[in-house]
Short mmCIF file of the C-alpha atoms (twelve columns), coordinates in Angstrom:
data_MODEL
# 
_entry.id   MODEL 
# 
loop_
_atom_site.group_PDB 
_atom_site.id 
_atom_site.type_symbol 
_atom_site.label_atom_id 
_atom_site.label_alt_id 
_atom_site.label_comp_id 
_atom_site.label_asym_id 
_atom_site.label_seq_id 
_atom_site.Cartn_x 
_atom_site.Cartn_y 
_atom_site.Cartn_z 
_atom_site.pdbx_PDB_model_num 
ATOM 1   C CA . MET A 1   -7.700  30.370  -1.203 1 
ATOM 2   C CA . GLU A 2   -8.096  28.308  -4.361 1 
ATOM 3   C CA . GLU A 3   -5.792  25.614  -2.963 1 
ATOM 4   C CA . ALA A 4   -7.793  25.477  0.268  1 
ATOM 5   C CA . ASN A 5   -11.041 25.024  -1.666 1 
ATOM 6   C CA . GLN A 6   -9.470  22.287  -3.723 1 
ATOM 7   C CA . THR A 7   -8.260  20.551  -0.578 1 
ATOM 8   C CA . GLY A 8   -11.750 20.721  0.899  1 
ATOM 9   C CA . MET A 9   -13.145 18.793  -2.106 1 
ATOM 10  C CA . ILE A 10  -10.794 15.840  -1.728 1 
ATOM 11  C CA . HIS A 11  -12.374 12.454  -1.071 1 
ATOM 12  C CA . PHE A 12  -10.761 9.105   -0.425 1 
ATOM 13  C CA . HIS A 13  -12.113 5.647   -1.151 1 
ATOM 14  C CA . PHE A 14  -11.188 2.322   0.395  1 
ATOM 15  C CA . ARG A 15  -9.654  -0.651  -1.385 1 
ATOM 16  C CA . PRO A 16  -12.252 -3.452  -1.714 1 
ATOM 17  C CA . PHE A 17  -11.469 -6.818  -0.180 1 
ATOM 18  C CA . SER A 18  -12.509 -8.549  -3.383 1 
ATOM 19  C CA . ARG A 19  -13.917 -7.724  -6.808 1 
ATOM 20  C CA . LEU A 20  -16.323 -10.682 -6.630 1 
ATOM 21  C CA . PRO A 21  -19.805 -9.792  -5.244 1 
ATOM 22  C CA . GLU A 22  -20.237 -13.266 -3.709 1 
ATOM 23  C CA . VAL A 23  -16.985 -12.925 -1.746 1 
ATOM 24  C CA . GLN A 24  -17.949 -9.408  -0.610 1 
ATOM 25  C CA . VAL A 25  -21.282 -10.698 0.718  1 
ATOM 26  C CA . LEU A 26  -19.500 -13.491 2.622  1 
ATOM 27  C CA . ILE A 27  -17.057 -10.965 4.092  1 
ATOM 28  C CA . PHE A 28  -19.955 -8.690  5.074  1 
ATOM 29  C CA . VAL A 29  -21.803 -11.488 6.899  1 
ATOM 30  C CA . THR A 30  -18.607 -12.591 8.684  1 
ATOM 31  C CA . PHE A 31  -17.652 -9.075  9.755  1 
ATOM 32  C CA . LEU A 32  -21.192 -8.239  10.858 1 
ATOM 33  C CA . GLY A 33  -21.360 -11.410 12.968 1 
ATOM 34  C CA . MET A 34  -17.998 -10.668 14.590 1 
ATOM 35  C CA . TYR A 35  -19.025 -7.064  15.285 1 
ATOM 36  C CA . LEU A 36  -22.303 -8.090  16.937 1 
ATOM 37  C CA . VAL A 37  -20.526 -10.707 19.066 1 
ATOM 38  C CA . SER A 38  -17.901 -8.139  20.060 1 
ATOM 39  C CA . ILE A 39  -20.452 -5.481  21.019 1 
ATOM 40  C CA . THR A 40  -22.616 -7.983  22.916 1 
ATOM 41  C CA . GLY A 41  -19.651 -9.511  24.768 1 
ATOM 42  C CA . ASN A 42  -18.007 -6.252  25.785 1 
ATOM 43  C CA . LEU A 43  -21.298 -4.607  26.781 1 
ATOM 44  C CA . SER A 44  -22.183 -7.682  28.846 1 
ATOM 45  C CA . ILE A 45  -18.868 -7.469  30.699 1 
ATOM 46  C CA . PHE A 46  -19.238 -3.724  31.294 1 
ATOM 47  C CA . LEU A 47  -22.841 -3.963  32.551 1 
ATOM 48  C CA . THR A 48  -22.132 -7.060  34.671 1 
ATOM 49  C CA . ILE A 49  -19.233 -5.339  36.441 1 
ATOM 50  C CA . TRP A 50  -21.228 -2.141  36.873 1 
ATOM 51  C CA . MET A 51  -24.277 -3.922  38.363 1 
ATOM 52  C CA . ASN A 52  -22.434 -6.324  40.722 1 
ATOM 53  C CA . ARG A 53  -20.968 -4.778  43.865 1 
ATOM 54  C CA . CYS A 54  -18.742 -7.804  44.430 1 
ATOM 55  C CA . LEU A 55  -16.909 -6.880  41.222 1 
ATOM 56  C CA . HIS A 56  -16.287 -3.273  42.278 1 
ATOM 57  C CA . THR A 57  -12.546 -3.785  42.661 1 
ATOM 58  C CA . PRO A 58  -9.638  -2.088  40.831 1 
ATOM 59  C CA . MET A 59  -9.033  -5.107  38.569 1 
ATOM 60  C CA . TYR A 60  -12.634 -5.188  37.340 1 
ATOM 61  C CA . PHE A 61  -12.811 -1.389  37.225 1 
ATOM 62  C CA . PHE A 62  -10.039 -1.354  34.630 1 
ATOM 63  C CA . LEU A 63  -11.583 -4.334  32.833 1 
ATOM 64  C CA . ALA A 64  -14.897 -2.470  32.577 1 
ATOM 65  C CA . ASN A 65  -13.050 0.532   31.114 1 
ATOM 66  C CA . LEU A 66  -11.311 -1.765  28.630 1 
ATOM 67  C CA . ALA A 67  -14.629 -3.339  27.582 1 
ATOM 68  C CA . ALA A 68  -16.211 0.103   27.038 1 
ATOM 69  C CA . LEU A 69  -13.196 1.163   24.976 1 
ATOM 70  C CA . GLU A 70  -13.539 -1.932  22.780 1 
ATOM 71  C CA . VAL A 71  -17.161 -1.019  22.014 1 
ATOM 72  C CA . PHE A 72  -16.259 2.498   20.882 1 
ATOM 73  C CA . TYR A 73  -13.078 1.307   19.162 1 
ATOM 74  C CA . SER A 74  -14.953 -1.228  17.028 1 
ATOM 75  C CA . SER A 75  -17.757 1.234   16.287 1 
ATOM 76  C CA . THR A 76  -15.236 3.750   14.946 1 
ATOM 77  C CA . ILE A 77  -14.164 1.352   12.191 1 
ATOM 78  C CA . VAL A 78  -16.747 -1.346  11.569 1 
ATOM 79  C CA . PRO A 79  -19.965 0.470   10.457 1 
ATOM 80  C CA . LEU A 80  -18.230 2.323   7.609  1 
ATOM 81  C CA . THR A 81  -16.326 -0.855  6.686  1 
ATOM 82  C CA . LEU A 82  -19.581 -2.817  6.463  1 
ATOM 83  C CA . ALA A 83  -21.159 -0.107  4.301  1 
ATOM 84  C CA . SER A 84  -18.097 -0.142  2.058  1 
ATOM 85  C CA . VAL A 85  -18.105 -3.942  1.722  1 
ATOM 86  C CA . LEU A 86  -21.827 -4.089  0.916  1 
ATOM 87  C CA . SER A 87  -21.744 -1.188  -1.561 1 
ATOM 88  C CA . THR A 88  -21.443 -2.037  -5.253 1 
ATOM 89  C CA . GLU A 89  -19.552 1.220   -5.815 1 
ATOM 90  C CA . SER A 90  -16.589 2.776   -4.047 1 
ATOM 91  C CA . THR A 91  -17.566 4.293   -0.709 1 
ATOM 92  C CA . LEU A 92  -16.178 7.823   -0.500 1 
ATOM 93  C CA . ILE A 93  -15.033 9.512   2.684  1 
ATOM 94  C CA . SER A 94  -14.249 13.208  2.891  1 
ATOM 95  C CA . LEU A 95  -11.013 14.650  4.202  1 
ATOM 96  C CA . PRO A 96  -12.624 15.816  7.504  1 
ATOM 97  C CA . GLY A 97  -14.423 12.463  7.836  1 
ATOM 98  C CA . CYS A 98  -11.190 10.561  7.319  1 
ATOM 99  C CA . GLY A 99  -9.439  12.772  9.868  1 
ATOM 100 C CA . THR A 100 -12.203 12.199  12.428 1 
ATOM 101 C CA . GLN A 101 -12.049 8.433   11.987 1 
ATOM 102 C CA . MET A 102 -8.254  8.451   12.253 1 
ATOM 103 C CA . PHE A 103 -8.339  10.589  15.409 1 
ATOM 104 C CA . PHE A 104 -10.738 8.274   17.256 1 
ATOM 105 C CA . PHE A 105 -8.874  5.193   16.020 1 
ATOM 106 C CA . ILE A 106 -5.546  6.498   17.384 1 
ATOM 107 C CA . PHE A 107 -7.150  7.895   20.538 1 
ATOM 108 C CA . LEU A 108 -9.057  4.750   21.546 1 
ATOM 109 C CA . GLY A 109 -6.288  2.387   20.424 1 
ATOM 110 C CA . SER A 110 -3.691  4.325   22.430 1 
ATOM 111 C CA . VAL A 111 -5.836  4.355   25.569 1 
ATOM 112 C CA . ASP A 112 -6.421  0.624   25.119 1 
ATOM 113 C CA . CYS A 113 -2.671  -0.088  25.100 1 
ATOM 114 C CA . ILE A 114 -1.974  2.221   28.046 1 
ATOM 115 C CA . LEU A 115 -4.782  0.646   30.086 1 
ATOM 116 C CA . LEU A 116 -3.291  -2.803  29.525 1 
ATOM 117 C CA . ALA A 117 -0.073  -1.519  31.127 1 
ATOM 118 C CA . VAL A 118 -2.089  -0.066  34.018 1 
ATOM 119 C CA . MET A 119 -3.781  -3.448  34.501 1 
ATOM 120 C CA . ALA A 120 -0.371  -5.132  34.625 1 
ATOM 121 C CA . TYR A 121 0.673   -2.698  37.369 1 
ATOM 122 C CA . ASP A 122 -2.539  -3.490  39.248 1 
ATOM 123 C CA . ARG A 123 -1.738  -7.227  39.102 1 
ATOM 124 C CA . PHE A 124 1.834   -6.516  40.217 1 
ATOM 125 C CA . VAL A 125 0.642   -4.650  43.305 1 
ATOM 126 C CA . ALA A 126 -2.017  -7.294  44.097 1 
ATOM 127 C CA . ILE A 127 0.422   -10.219 43.931 1 
ATOM 128 C CA . CYS A 128 3.702   -8.670  45.095 1 
ATOM 129 C CA . HIS A 129 2.297   -6.284  47.743 1 
ATOM 130 C CA . PRO A 130 -1.029  -7.824  48.847 1 
ATOM 131 C CA . LEU A 131 -1.044  -6.236  52.317 1 
ATOM 132 C CA . ARG A 132 -0.631  -2.738  50.862 1 
ATOM 133 C CA . TYR A 133 -2.889  -3.321  47.851 1 
ATOM 134 C CA . THR A 134 -5.944  -1.383  49.060 1 
ATOM 135 C CA . LEU A 135 -3.725  1.503   50.137 1 
ATOM 136 C CA . ILE A 136 -1.748  1.723   46.879 1 
ATOM 137 C CA . MET A 137 -4.659  1.011   44.506 1 
ATOM 138 C CA . SER A 138 -7.226  3.275   46.135 1 
ATOM 139 C CA . TRP A 139 -10.233 4.404   44.102 1 
ATOM 140 C CA . ARG A 140 -8.687  7.838   43.758 1 
ATOM 141 C CA . VAL A 141 -5.544  6.331   42.229 1 
ATOM 142 C CA . CYS A 142 -7.599  4.084   39.925 1 
ATOM 143 C CA . VAL A 143 -9.621  7.023   38.598 1 
ATOM 144 C CA . GLN A 144 -6.462  9.089   38.143 1 
ATOM 145 C CA . LEU A 145 -4.824  6.272   36.152 1 
ATOM 146 C CA . ALA A 146 -7.912  5.849   33.963 1 
ATOM 147 C CA . VAL A 147 -8.288  9.587   33.337 1 
ATOM 148 C CA . GLY A 148 -4.538  9.934   32.756 1 
ATOM 149 C CA . SER A 149 -4.734  7.218   30.080 1 
ATOM 150 C CA . LEU A 150 -7.551  9.099   28.351 1 
ATOM 151 C CA . VAL A 151 -5.728  12.437  28.482 1 
ATOM 152 C CA . LEU A 152 -2.462  10.999  27.152 1 
ATOM 153 C CA . GLY A 153 -4.252  9.116   24.358 1 
ATOM 154 C CA . PHE A 154 -6.245  12.227  23.422 1 
ATOM 155 C CA . ALA A 155 -3.140  14.428  23.284 1 
ATOM 156 C CA . LEU A 156 -1.153  11.977  21.148 1 
ATOM 157 C CA . ALA A 157 -4.051  11.348  18.762 1 
ATOM 158 C CA . LEU A 158 -4.824  15.046  18.318 1 
ATOM 159 C CA . GLN A 159 -1.200  15.968  17.647 1 
ATOM 160 C CA . LEU A 160 -0.627  13.177  15.120 1 
ATOM 161 C CA . THR A 161 -3.940  13.651  13.292 1 
ATOM 162 C CA . VAL A 162 -3.531  17.414  12.933 1 
ATOM 163 C CA . LEU A 163 0.040   16.959  11.708 1 
ATOM 164 C CA . ILE A 164 -0.964  14.421  9.040  1 
ATOM 165 C CA . PHE A 165 -3.988  16.303  7.752  1 
ATOM 166 C CA . ARG A 166 -2.001  19.496  7.285  1 
ATOM 167 C CA . LEU A 167 -0.269  17.676  4.429  1 
ATOM 168 C CA . PRO A 168 -1.344  18.500  0.871  1 
ATOM 169 C CA . PHE A 169 -3.293  15.755  -0.908 1 
ATOM 170 C CA . CYS A 170 -3.327  15.938  -4.688 1 
ATOM 171 C CA . SER A 171 -6.700  14.469  -5.580 1 
ATOM 172 C CA . SER A 172 -9.163  11.753  -4.693 1 
ATOM 173 C CA . LYS A 173 -7.172  8.599   -3.930 1 
ATOM 174 C CA . GLU A 174 -7.601  4.977   -2.910 1 
ATOM 175 C CA . ILE A 175 -6.643  4.114   0.664  1 
ATOM 176 C CA . SER A 176 -4.976  0.706   0.673  1 
ATOM 177 C CA . LEU A 177 -7.023  -0.378  3.693  1 
ATOM 178 C CA . PHE A 178 -10.643 -0.521  4.869  1 
ATOM 179 C CA . TYR A 179 -10.366 2.514   7.168  1 
ATOM 180 C CA . CYS A 180 -8.297  5.703   7.533  1 
ATOM 181 C CA . ASP A 181 -5.102  4.475   9.132  1 
ATOM 182 C CA . VAL A 182 -1.994  6.617   9.491  1 
ATOM 183 C CA . LEU A 183 0.463   4.974   7.078  1 
ATOM 184 C CA . PRO A 184 -1.936  4.393   4.136  1 
ATOM 185 C CA . VAL A 185 -3.200  7.997   4.320  1 
ATOM 186 C CA . MET A 186 0.308   9.391   4.719  1 
ATOM 187 C CA . ARG A 187 1.327   7.634   1.502  1 
ATOM 188 C CA . LEU A 188 -1.254  9.652   -0.433 1 
ATOM 189 C CA . ALA A 189 0.328   13.002  0.454  1 
ATOM 190 C CA . CYS A 190 2.040   15.102  -2.205 1 
ATOM 191 C CA . ALA A 191 4.870   16.222  0.076  1 
ATOM 192 C CA . ASP A 192 7.801   14.956  2.084  1 
ATOM 193 C CA . THR A 193 6.514   12.969  5.083  1 
ATOM 194 C CA . HIS A 194 9.801   12.321  6.888  1 
ATOM 195 C CA . ILE A 195 8.845   14.442  9.925  1 
ATOM 196 C CA . HIS A 196 5.442   12.779  10.056 1 
ATOM 197 C CA . GLU A 197 7.005   9.307   9.990  1 
ATOM 198 C CA . VAL A 198 9.343   10.261  12.841 1 
ATOM 199 C CA . THR A 199 6.371   11.598  14.820 1 
ATOM 200 C CA . LEU A 200 4.413   8.409   14.178 1 
ATOM 201 C CA . PHE A 201 7.348   6.333   15.394 1 
ATOM 202 C CA . ALA A 202 7.649   8.484   18.540 1 
ATOM 203 C CA . VAL A 203 3.935   8.060   19.279 1 
ATOM 204 C CA . SER A 204 4.259   4.301   18.682 1 
ATOM 205 C CA . VAL A 205 7.142   4.123   21.166 1 
ATOM 206 C CA . ILE A 206 5.092   5.981   23.789 1 
ATOM 207 C CA . VAL A 207 1.983   3.860   23.217 1 
ATOM 208 C CA . LEU A 208 3.544   0.459   22.475 1 
ATOM 209 C CA . THR A 209 7.203   0.158   23.481 1 
ATOM 210 C CA . ILE A 210 7.140   1.881   26.876 1 
ATOM 211 C CA . PRO A 211 3.923   0.158   28.085 1 
ATOM 212 C CA . SER A 212 5.168   -3.228  26.831 1 
ATOM 213 C CA . LEU A 213 8.413   -2.766  28.788 1 
ATOM 214 C CA . LEU A 214 6.416   -1.863  31.898 1 
ATOM 215 C CA . ILE A 215 4.202   -4.920  31.390 1 
ATOM 216 C CA . THR A 216 7.265   -7.160  30.948 1 
ATOM 217 C CA . LEU A 217 8.896   -5.745  34.089 1 
ATOM 218 C CA . SER A 218 5.666   -6.199  36.060 1 
ATOM 219 C CA . TYR A 219 5.385   -9.826  35.003 1 
ATOM 220 C CA . VAL A 220 9.010   -10.560 35.888 1 
ATOM 221 C CA . PHE A 221 8.225   -9.560  39.489 1 
ATOM 222 C CA . ILE A 222 4.820   -11.299 39.344 1 
ATOM 223 C CA . VAL A 223 6.273   -14.633 38.201 1 
ATOM 224 C CA . ALA A 224 9.017   -14.419 40.820 1 
ATOM 225 C CA . ALA A 225 6.402   -13.782 43.535 1 
ATOM 226 C CA . ILE A 226 4.129   -16.605 42.323 1 
ATOM 227 C CA . LEU A 227 6.971   -19.134 42.321 1 
ATOM 228 C CA . LYS A 228 7.651   -18.266 45.964 1 
ATOM 229 C CA . MET A 229 4.074   -19.109 46.999 1 
ATOM 230 C CA . ARG A 230 3.785   -22.295 49.058 1 
ATOM 231 C CA . SER A 231 0.133   -22.900 48.282 1 
ATOM 232 C CA . ALA A 232 -0.540  -24.671 44.973 1 
ATOM 233 C CA . GLU A 233 -4.063  -23.239 44.966 1 
ATOM 234 C CA . GLY A 234 -2.681  -19.725 45.431 1 
ATOM 235 C CA . ARG A 235 -0.220  -20.193 42.562 1 
ATOM 236 C CA . HIS A 236 -2.986  -21.522 40.296 1 
ATOM 237 C CA . LYS A 237 -5.309  -18.609 41.120 1 
ATOM 238 C CA . ALA A 238 -2.557  -16.041 40.518 1 
ATOM 239 C CA . PHE A 239 -1.527  -17.616 37.206 1 
ATOM 240 C CA . SER A 240 -5.178  -17.857 36.131 1 
ATOM 241 C CA . THR A 241 -5.797  -14.186 36.894 1 
ATOM 242 C CA . CYS A 242 -2.708  -13.048 35.009 1 
ATOM 243 C CA . SER A 243 -2.944  -15.420 32.038 1 
ATOM 244 C CA . SER A 244 -6.074  -13.781 30.623 1 
ATOM 245 C CA . HIS A 245 -4.493  -10.341 30.770 1 
ATOM 246 C CA . LEU A 246 -1.245  -11.616 29.273 1 
ATOM 247 C CA . THR A 247 -3.101  -13.293 26.385 1 
ATOM 248 C CA . VAL A 248 -4.883  -10.036 25.516 1 
ATOM 249 C CA . VAL A 249 -1.573  -8.151  25.758 1 
ATOM 250 C CA . LEU A 250 0.127   -10.526 23.313 1 
ATOM 251 C CA . LEU A 251 -2.759  -10.211 20.832 1 
ATOM 252 C CA . GLN A 252 -2.955  -6.414  21.029 1 
ATOM 253 C CA . TYR A 253 0.733   -5.550  21.137 1 
ATOM 254 C CA . GLY A 254 1.771   -8.287  18.725 1 
ATOM 255 C CA . CYS A 255 -0.497  -7.077  15.930 1 
ATOM 256 C CA . THR A 256 0.040   -3.350  16.382 1 
ATOM 257 C CA . SER A 257 3.822   -3.665  16.721 1 
ATOM 258 C CA . VAL A 258 4.025   -5.421  13.355 1 
ATOM 259 C CA . ILE A 259 2.505   -2.337  11.720 1 
ATOM 260 C CA . TYR A 260 3.686   0.676   13.694 1 
ATOM 261 C CA . LEU A 261 7.133   -0.279  15.007 1 
ATOM 262 C CA . CYS A 262 8.490   -1.379  11.627 1 
ATOM 263 C CA . PRO A 263 10.116  1.147   9.246  1 
ATOM 264 C CA . SER A 264 7.480   2.787   7.064  1 
ATOM 265 C CA . SER A 265 9.498   1.837   3.968  1 
ATOM 266 C CA . ARG A 266 8.792   -1.827  4.787  1 
ATOM 267 C CA . TYR A 267 5.032   -1.290  5.156  1 
ATOM 268 C CA . SER A 268 3.079   -3.784  3.048  1 
ATOM 269 C CA . PRO A 269 -0.573  -2.913  2.232  1 
ATOM 270 C CA . ASP A 270 -1.500  -6.598  1.934  1 
ATOM 271 C CA . ARG A 271 0.061   -7.485  5.276  1 
ATOM 272 C CA . GLY A 272 -1.458  -4.355  6.800  1 
ATOM 273 C CA . GLN A 273 -4.901  -5.442  5.577  1 
ATOM 274 C CA . VAL A 274 -4.618  -8.873  7.219  1 
ATOM 275 C CA . VAL A 275 -3.155  -7.627  10.519 1 
ATOM 276 C CA . SER A 276 -5.714  -4.808  10.694 1 
ATOM 277 C CA . VAL A 277 -8.567  -7.307  10.371 1 
ATOM 278 C CA . VAL A 278 -7.118  -9.169  13.361 1 
ATOM 279 C CA . TYR A 279 -6.961  -6.189  15.733 1 
ATOM 280 C CA . THR A 280 -10.149 -4.462  14.574 1 
ATOM 281 C CA . PHE A 281 -12.428 -7.513  14.259 1 
ATOM 282 C CA . VAL A 282 -10.876 -10.623 15.830 1 
ATOM 283 C CA . THR A 283 -9.295  -9.157  18.989 1 
ATOM 284 C CA . PRO A 284 -12.462 -7.315  20.192 1 
ATOM 285 C CA . VAL A 285 -14.320 -10.640 19.858 1 
ATOM 286 C CA . LEU A 286 -11.685 -12.654 21.726 1 
ATOM 287 C CA . ASN A 287 -11.098 -10.213 24.599 1 
ATOM 288 C CA . PRO A 288 -14.449 -10.731 26.406 1 
ATOM 289 C CA . LEU A 289 -14.228 -14.500 25.831 1 
ATOM 290 C CA . ILE A 290 -10.706 -14.653 27.276 1 
ATOM 291 C CA . TYR A 291 -11.549 -12.603 30.357 1 
ATOM 292 C CA . SER A 292 -14.872 -14.314 31.060 1 
ATOM 293 C CA . MET A 293 -13.373 -17.815 30.747 1 
ATOM 294 C CA . ARG A 294 -10.353 -17.124 32.960 1 
ATOM 295 C CA . SER A 295 -12.103 -15.132 35.703 1 
ATOM 296 C CA . ARG A 296 -14.243 -17.258 38.011 1 
ATOM 297 C CA . GLU A 297 -15.963 -14.269 39.671 1 
ATOM 298 C CA . LEU A 298 -16.852 -12.679 36.328 1 
ATOM 299 C CA . LYS A 299 -18.014 -16.003 34.879 1 
ATOM 300 C CA . GLU A 300 -20.348 -16.592 37.829 1 
ATOM 301 C CA . ALA A 301 -21.693 -13.020 37.662 1 
ATOM 302 C CA . LEU A 302 -22.380 -13.424 33.928 1 
ATOM 303 C CA . LYS A 303 -24.217 -16.707 34.595 1 
ATOM 304 C CA . ARG A 304 -26.382 -15.069 37.266 1 
ATOM 305 C CA . ALA A 305 -27.184 -12.173 34.942 1 
ATOM 306 C CA . MET A 306 -28.123 -14.612 32.167 1 
ATOM 307 C CA . MET A 307 -30.363 -16.600 34.507 1 
ATOM 308 C CA . ARG A 308 -32.154 -13.440 35.657 1 
ATOM 309 C CA . PHE A 309 -32.636 -12.400 32.031 1 
ATOM 310 C CA . LEU A 310 -34.121 -15.801 31.074 1 
ATOM 311 C CA . GLN A 311 -36.415 -15.777 34.107 1 
ATOM 312 C CA . ASN A 312 -37.702 -12.329 33.204 1 
ATOM 313 C CA . GLN A 313 -38.393 -13.519 29.664 1 
ATOM 314 C CA . GLU A 314 -40.590 -16.306 31.032 1 
# 
């Protein structure tokens, strides 16, 4: 009972980006600007798709889900990070609070990666089997794929989070990152974490390796089908549609694979800090820009929505 009470009193604190107040203020302004741009961009995409019937297709359905995920994903990390950066003292987070943040980070990040694989499959069906597209990618199938991604992400996140936070933690410690990520928290445990590292690797394979292989396989067939097209306009449209998705895939999978598919013994806190900034701040900003620039239908719908907004303001 005494050990349980002691465990309940444990708090973690995050490593500051810099010891200089001027640098911290600059980091705060930069991160806040990126967060606001990310939230505005992803919400705009979600609302535009939701309000325009011409965008009610499987491709945009999954894109709307991805944009909503990015909003929640960023909001899981960024507000506490901003408070920590702006604070003159170490920002403490309790053991349950750290576990909650880690759960939602793993859950939303996993669903994000799985949805990118689902979107690749959608593009494969659209380009390689256009005549059967509406039959294969019916709304029932789309909803099942989206819900299945959520269920799988939830199950993996719950299992991994519970496993890690059953470890004993000795006392209040510094997390070598700006949020509660798996590897930095695991390093603070006062016990053998070999089983936990194996579990983390297995989850990473399910979330990263398997979807990336499915995406690669889909694009092998997609490229082969595009090269067979006689129409130059058709090839350009197909490449344009797929290039935005492929760019987001490379950003998301490239960053996360560097952290989670490498041996934990080779984990570098400094490298982890830099890569984590990319996929928690930079990628959510770039995703709506990439999709809106490469999709003509979405770009036109966003322009119409902006024009209506400006007219209402007048």
